[in-house]
Amino acid sequence: MSLAAELTRREERLAAIAAAKAKIEARAKERHAREQAEYEAKLAAREAKAAATGKAPRGKPPEPPKAGPRPDDQINLTDEESRIMPVAGGGFEQCCNTQAVVDTESLLVLVPAWCKPPTTSSRSHRCSGSCRRCPPT
């Protein structure tokens, strides 16, 4: 590999890392906004309950969410749609979770599905439910 090609490769890699860092920070900002709204709703419910009962609420008050990316936030530079998921036999791998409803006679894929969670037990019911809307072959 030539020096110029290596420098170009490294610059592209640094640009990809900077873009990934920006995406992680954007996700963290969205998560913080969502968690802040949940926190404020919990505080409001706690205050409403205290006002209705006239007693101080029991237990510790909820902690406010922390802004910024967490240490375990990450993104895959080659395929950001994939996630680290548990695999059979123990351990974790970078995976995508896909399902498809297939007609057994024609082997035609009727309903392709892709989802982020590692378990798809609830998703498979939606796939089979959508198959009923397909016209008969």
PDB file of C-alpha atoms in Angstrom:
ATOM      1  CA  MET A   1       0.000   0.000   0.000  1.00  0.00           C
ATOM      2  CA  SER A   2       1.382   3.422  -0.870  1.00  0.00           C
ATOM      3  CA  LEU A   3       1.801   6.204   1.636  1.00  0.00           C
ATOM      4  CA  ALA A   4      -0.813   8.374  -0.086  1.00  0.00           C
ATOM      5  CA  ALA A   5      -3.378   5.554  -0.048  1.00  0.00           C
ATOM      6  CA  GLU A   6      -2.688   4.877   3.623  1.00  0.00           C
ATOM      7  CA  LEU A   7      -3.107   8.540   4.533  1.00  0.00           C
ATOM      8  CA  THR A   8      -6.366   8.691   2.587  1.00  0.00           C
ATOM      9  CA  ARG A   9      -7.631   5.560   4.335  1.00  0.00           C
ATOM     10  CA  ARG A  10      -6.779   6.993   7.750  1.00  0.00           C
ATOM     11  CA  GLU A  11      -8.456  10.310   6.979  1.00  0.00           C
ATOM     12  CA  GLU A  12     -11.609   8.504   5.824  1.00  0.00           C
ATOM     13  CA  ARG A  13     -11.558   6.399   8.985  1.00  0.00           C
ATOM     14  CA  LEU A  14     -11.199   9.499  11.174  1.00  0.00           C
ATOM     15  CA  ALA A  15     -14.115  11.120   9.324  1.00  0.00           C
ATOM     16  CA  ALA A  16     -16.231   7.984   9.904  1.00  0.00           C
ATOM     17  CA  ILE A  17     -15.328   8.026  13.597  1.00  0.00           C
ATOM     18  CA  ALA A  18     -16.258  11.717  13.864  1.00  0.00           C
ATOM     19  CA  ALA A  19     -19.614  11.024  12.165  1.00  0.00           C
ATOM     20  CA  ALA A  20     -20.257   8.078  14.496  1.00  0.00           C
ATOM     21  CA  LYS A  21     -19.417  10.209  17.516  1.00  0.00           C
ATOM     22  CA  ALA A  22     -21.884  12.862  16.321  1.00  0.00           C
ATOM     23  CA  LYS A  23     -24.601  10.199  15.909  1.00  0.00           C
ATOM     24  CA  ILE A  24     -23.913   8.834  19.406  1.00  0.00           C
ATOM     25  CA  GLU A  25     -24.174  12.340  20.839  1.00  0.00           C
ATOM     26  CA  ALA A  26     -27.436  12.959  18.935  1.00  0.00           C
ATOM     27  CA  ARG A  27     -28.887   9.690  20.251  1.00  0.00           C
ATOM     28  CA  ALA A  28     -27.801  10.647  23.772  1.00  0.00           C
ATOM     29  CA  LYS A  29     -29.472  14.040  23.399  1.00  0.00           C
ATOM     30  CA  GLU A  30     -32.740  12.405  22.240  1.00  0.00           C
ATOM     31  CA  ARG A  31     -32.560   9.885  25.085  1.00  0.00           C
ATOM     32  CA  HIS A  32     -31.926  12.663  27.615  1.00  0.00           C
ATOM     33  CA  ALA A  33     -34.943  14.636  26.364  1.00  0.00           C
ATOM     34  CA  ARG A  34     -37.122  11.519  26.640  1.00  0.00           C
ATOM     35  CA  GLU A  35     -35.780  10.641  30.108  1.00  0.00           C
ATOM     36  CA  GLN A  36     -36.157  14.262  31.260  1.00  0.00           C
ATOM     37  CA  ALA A  37     -39.835  14.232  30.244  1.00  0.00           C
ATOM     38  CA  GLU A  38     -40.343  10.949  32.133  1.00  0.00           C
ATOM     39  CA  TYR A  39     -38.545  12.393  35.160  1.00  0.00           C
ATOM     40  CA  GLU A  40     -40.713  15.515  35.161  1.00  0.00           C
ATOM     41  CA  ALA A  41     -43.860  13.373  34.822  1.00  0.00           C
ATOM     42  CA  LYS A  42     -42.784  11.274  37.811  1.00  0.00           C
ATOM     43  CA  LEU A  43     -42.131  14.415  39.870  1.00  0.00           C
ATOM     44  CA  ALA A  44     -45.512  15.871  38.896  1.00  0.00           C
ATOM     45  CA  ALA A  45     -47.282  12.623  39.811  1.00  0.00           C
ATOM     46  CA  ARG A  46     -45.419  12.541  43.109  1.00  0.00           C
ATOM     47  CA  GLU A  47     -46.374  16.136  43.911  1.00  0.00           C
ATOM     48  CA  ALA A  48     -49.997  15.520  42.880  1.00  0.00           C
ATOM     49  CA  LYS A  49     -50.179  12.488  45.156  1.00  0.00           C
ATOM     50  CA  ALA A  50     -48.675  14.496  48.018  1.00  0.00           C
ATOM     51  CA  ALA A  51     -51.193  17.292  47.449  1.00  0.00           C
ATOM     52  CA  ALA A  52     -54.104  14.826  47.286  1.00  0.00           C
ATOM     53  CA  THR A  53     -53.163  12.900  50.418  1.00  0.00           C
ATOM     54  CA  GLY A  54     -51.636  15.775  52.369  1.00  0.00           C
ATOM     55  CA  LYS A  55     -48.684  13.579  53.286  1.00  0.00           C
ATOM     56  CA  ALA A  56     -45.108  13.691  52.129  1.00  0.00           C
ATOM     57  CA  PRO A  57     -44.344  11.017  49.513  1.00  0.00           C
ATOM     58  CA  ARG A  58     -42.571   7.918  50.755  1.00  0.00           C
ATOM     59  CA  GLY A  59     -39.284   6.741  49.384  1.00  0.00           C
ATOM     60  CA  LYS A  60     -36.516   8.557  47.645  1.00  0.00           C
ATOM     61  CA  PRO A  61     -37.402  11.049  44.954  1.00  0.00           C
ATOM     62  CA  PRO A  62     -36.420  10.001  41.429  1.00  0.00           C
ATOM     63  CA  GLU A  63     -32.961  11.001  40.286  1.00  0.00           C
ATOM     64  CA  PRO A  64     -32.690  13.382  37.339  1.00  0.00           C
ATOM     65  CA  PRO A  65     -31.277  11.869  34.153  1.00  0.00           C
ATOM     66  CA  LYS A  66     -27.678  12.538  33.228  1.00  0.00           C
ATOM     67  CA  ALA A  67     -26.981  14.302  29.960  1.00  0.00           C
ATOM     68  CA  GLY A  68     -24.459  13.108  27.419  1.00  0.00           C
ATOM     69  CA  PRO A  69     -23.407   9.744  26.028  1.00  0.00           C
ATOM     70  CA  ARG A  70     -23.032   6.817  28.399  1.00  0.00           C
ATOM     71  CA  PRO A  71     -19.839   4.751  28.508  1.00  0.00           C
ATOM     72  CA  ASP A  72     -21.647   1.792  26.941  1.00  0.00           C
ATOM     73  CA  ASP A  73     -23.147   3.758  24.010  1.00  0.00           C
ATOM     74  CA  GLN A  74     -21.676   2.543  20.753  1.00  0.00           C
ATOM     75  CA  ILE A  75     -22.226   2.380  17.018  1.00  0.00           C
ATOM     76  CA  ASN A  76     -20.905   0.006  14.372  1.00  0.00           C
ATOM     77  CA  LEU A  77     -18.934   1.893  11.736  1.00  0.00           C
ATOM     78  CA  THR A  78     -19.689  -0.598   8.950  1.00  0.00           C
ATOM     79  CA  ASP A  79     -23.348  -1.419   9.713  1.00  0.00           C
ATOM     80  CA  GLU A  80     -24.994   0.905  12.205  1.00  0.00           C
ATOM     81  CA  GLU A  81     -28.358  -0.876  11.968  1.00  0.00           C
ATOM     82  CA  SER A  82     -26.939  -4.032  13.546  1.00  0.00           C
ATOM     83  CA  ARG A  83     -26.800  -4.456  17.320  1.00  0.00           C
ATOM     84  CA  ILE A  84     -24.828  -6.494  19.825  1.00  0.00           C
ATOM     85  CA  MET A  85     -27.198  -9.324  20.751  1.00  0.00           C
ATOM     86  CA  PRO A  86     -27.004 -12.444  22.907  1.00  0.00           C
ATOM     87  CA  VAL A  87     -26.507 -15.649  20.915  1.00  0.00           C
ATOM     88  CA  ALA A  88     -27.344 -19.271  21.645  1.00  0.00           C
ATOM     89  CA  GLY A  89     -24.688 -21.023  23.649  1.00  0.00           C
ATOM     90  CA  GLY A  90     -23.730 -17.838  25.498  1.00  0.00           C
ATOM     91  CA  GLY A  91     -21.876 -14.732  24.498  1.00  0.00           C
ATOM     92  CA  PHE A  92     -22.707 -11.815  22.270  1.00  0.00           C
ATOM     93  CA  GLU A  93     -22.253 -11.035  18.572  1.00  0.00           C
ATOM     94  CA  GLN A  94     -22.932  -8.143  16.235  1.00  0.00           C
ATOM     95  CA  CYS A  95     -26.223  -9.219  14.613  1.00  0.00           C
ATOM     96  CA  CYS A  96     -29.388  -8.171  12.843  1.00  0.00           C
ATOM     97  CA  ASN A  97     -32.679  -9.833  13.657  1.00  0.00           C
ATOM     98  CA  THR A  98     -34.742 -10.665  10.602  1.00  0.00           C
ATOM     99  CA  GLN A  99     -37.797 -12.800   9.990  1.00  0.00           C
ATOM    100  CA  ALA A 100     -39.824 -13.738   6.979  1.00  0.00           C
ATOM    101  CA  VAL A 101     -43.171 -15.396   6.395  1.00  0.00           C
ATOM    102  CA  VAL A 102     -42.774 -17.753   3.427  1.00  0.00           C
ATOM    103  CA  ASP A 103     -45.383 -19.630   1.420  1.00  0.00           C
ATOM    104  CA  THR A 104     -44.364 -23.304   1.668  1.00  0.00           C
ATOM    105  CA  GLU A 105     -45.621 -24.261  -1.789  1.00  0.00           C
ATOM    106  CA  SER A 106     -44.190 -21.471  -3.929  1.00  0.00           C
ATOM    107  CA  LEU A 107     -41.384 -20.471  -1.514  1.00  0.00           C
ATOM    108  CA  LEU A 108     -42.449 -16.867  -2.059  1.00  0.00           C
ATOM    109  CA  VAL A 109     -41.488 -14.468   0.733  1.00  0.00           C
ATOM    110  CA  LEU A 110     -44.781 -12.913   1.799  1.00  0.00           C
ATOM    111  CA  VAL A 111     -43.787 -10.727   4.743  1.00  0.00           C
ATOM    112  CA  PRO A 112     -40.169  -9.726   5.311  1.00  0.00           C
ATOM    113  CA  ALA A 113     -39.531  -8.185   8.725  1.00  0.00           C
ATOM    114  CA  TRP A 114     -36.540  -6.626  10.418  1.00  0.00           C
ATOM    115  CA  CYS A 115     -36.354  -5.568  14.043  1.00  0.00           C
ATOM    116  CA  LYS A 116     -33.779  -4.378  16.573  1.00  0.00           C
ATOM    117  CA  PRO A 117     -34.717  -6.363  19.709  1.00  0.00           C
ATOM    118  CA  PRO A 118     -32.968  -9.735  20.084  1.00  0.00           C
ATOM    119  CA  THR A 119     -36.205 -11.579  20.917  1.00  0.00           C
ATOM    120  CA  THR A 120     -38.998 -11.621  18.370  1.00  0.00           C
ATOM    121  CA  SER A 121     -41.753 -13.669  19.976  1.00  0.00           C
ATOM    122  CA  SER A 122     -44.203 -10.746  19.838  1.00  0.00           C
ATOM    123  CA  ARG A 123     -43.016  -9.781  16.347  1.00  0.00           C
ATOM    124  CA  SER A 124     -43.726 -13.220  14.861  1.00  0.00           C
ATOM    125  CA  HIS A 125     -47.398 -12.901  15.759  1.00  0.00           C
ATOM    126  CA  ARG A 126     -47.600  -9.625  13.843  1.00  0.00           C
ATOM    127  CA  CYS A 127     -45.889 -11.232  10.836  1.00  0.00           C
ATOM    128  CA  SER A 128     -48.318 -14.148  10.744  1.00  0.00           C
ATOM    129  CA  GLY A 129     -51.246 -11.757  11.236  1.00  0.00           C
ATOM    130  CA  SER A 130     -50.228  -9.684   8.246  1.00  0.00           C
ATOM    131  CA  CYS A 131     -49.993 -12.827   6.113  1.00  0.00           C
ATOM    132  CA  ARG A 132     -53.774 -13.286   6.377  1.00  0.00           C
ATOM    133  CA  ARG A 133     -54.272 -10.092   4.377  1.00  0.00           C
ATOM    134  CA  CYS A 134     -52.359 -11.493   1.410  1.00  0.00           C
ATOM    135  CA  PRO A 135     -54.400 -12.730  -1.540  1.00  0.00           C
ATOM    136  CA  PRO A 136     -54.552 -16.522  -1.959  1.00  0.00           C
ATOM    137  CA  THR A 137     -52.156 -18.081  -4.443  1.00  0.00           C
TER     138      THR A 137
END
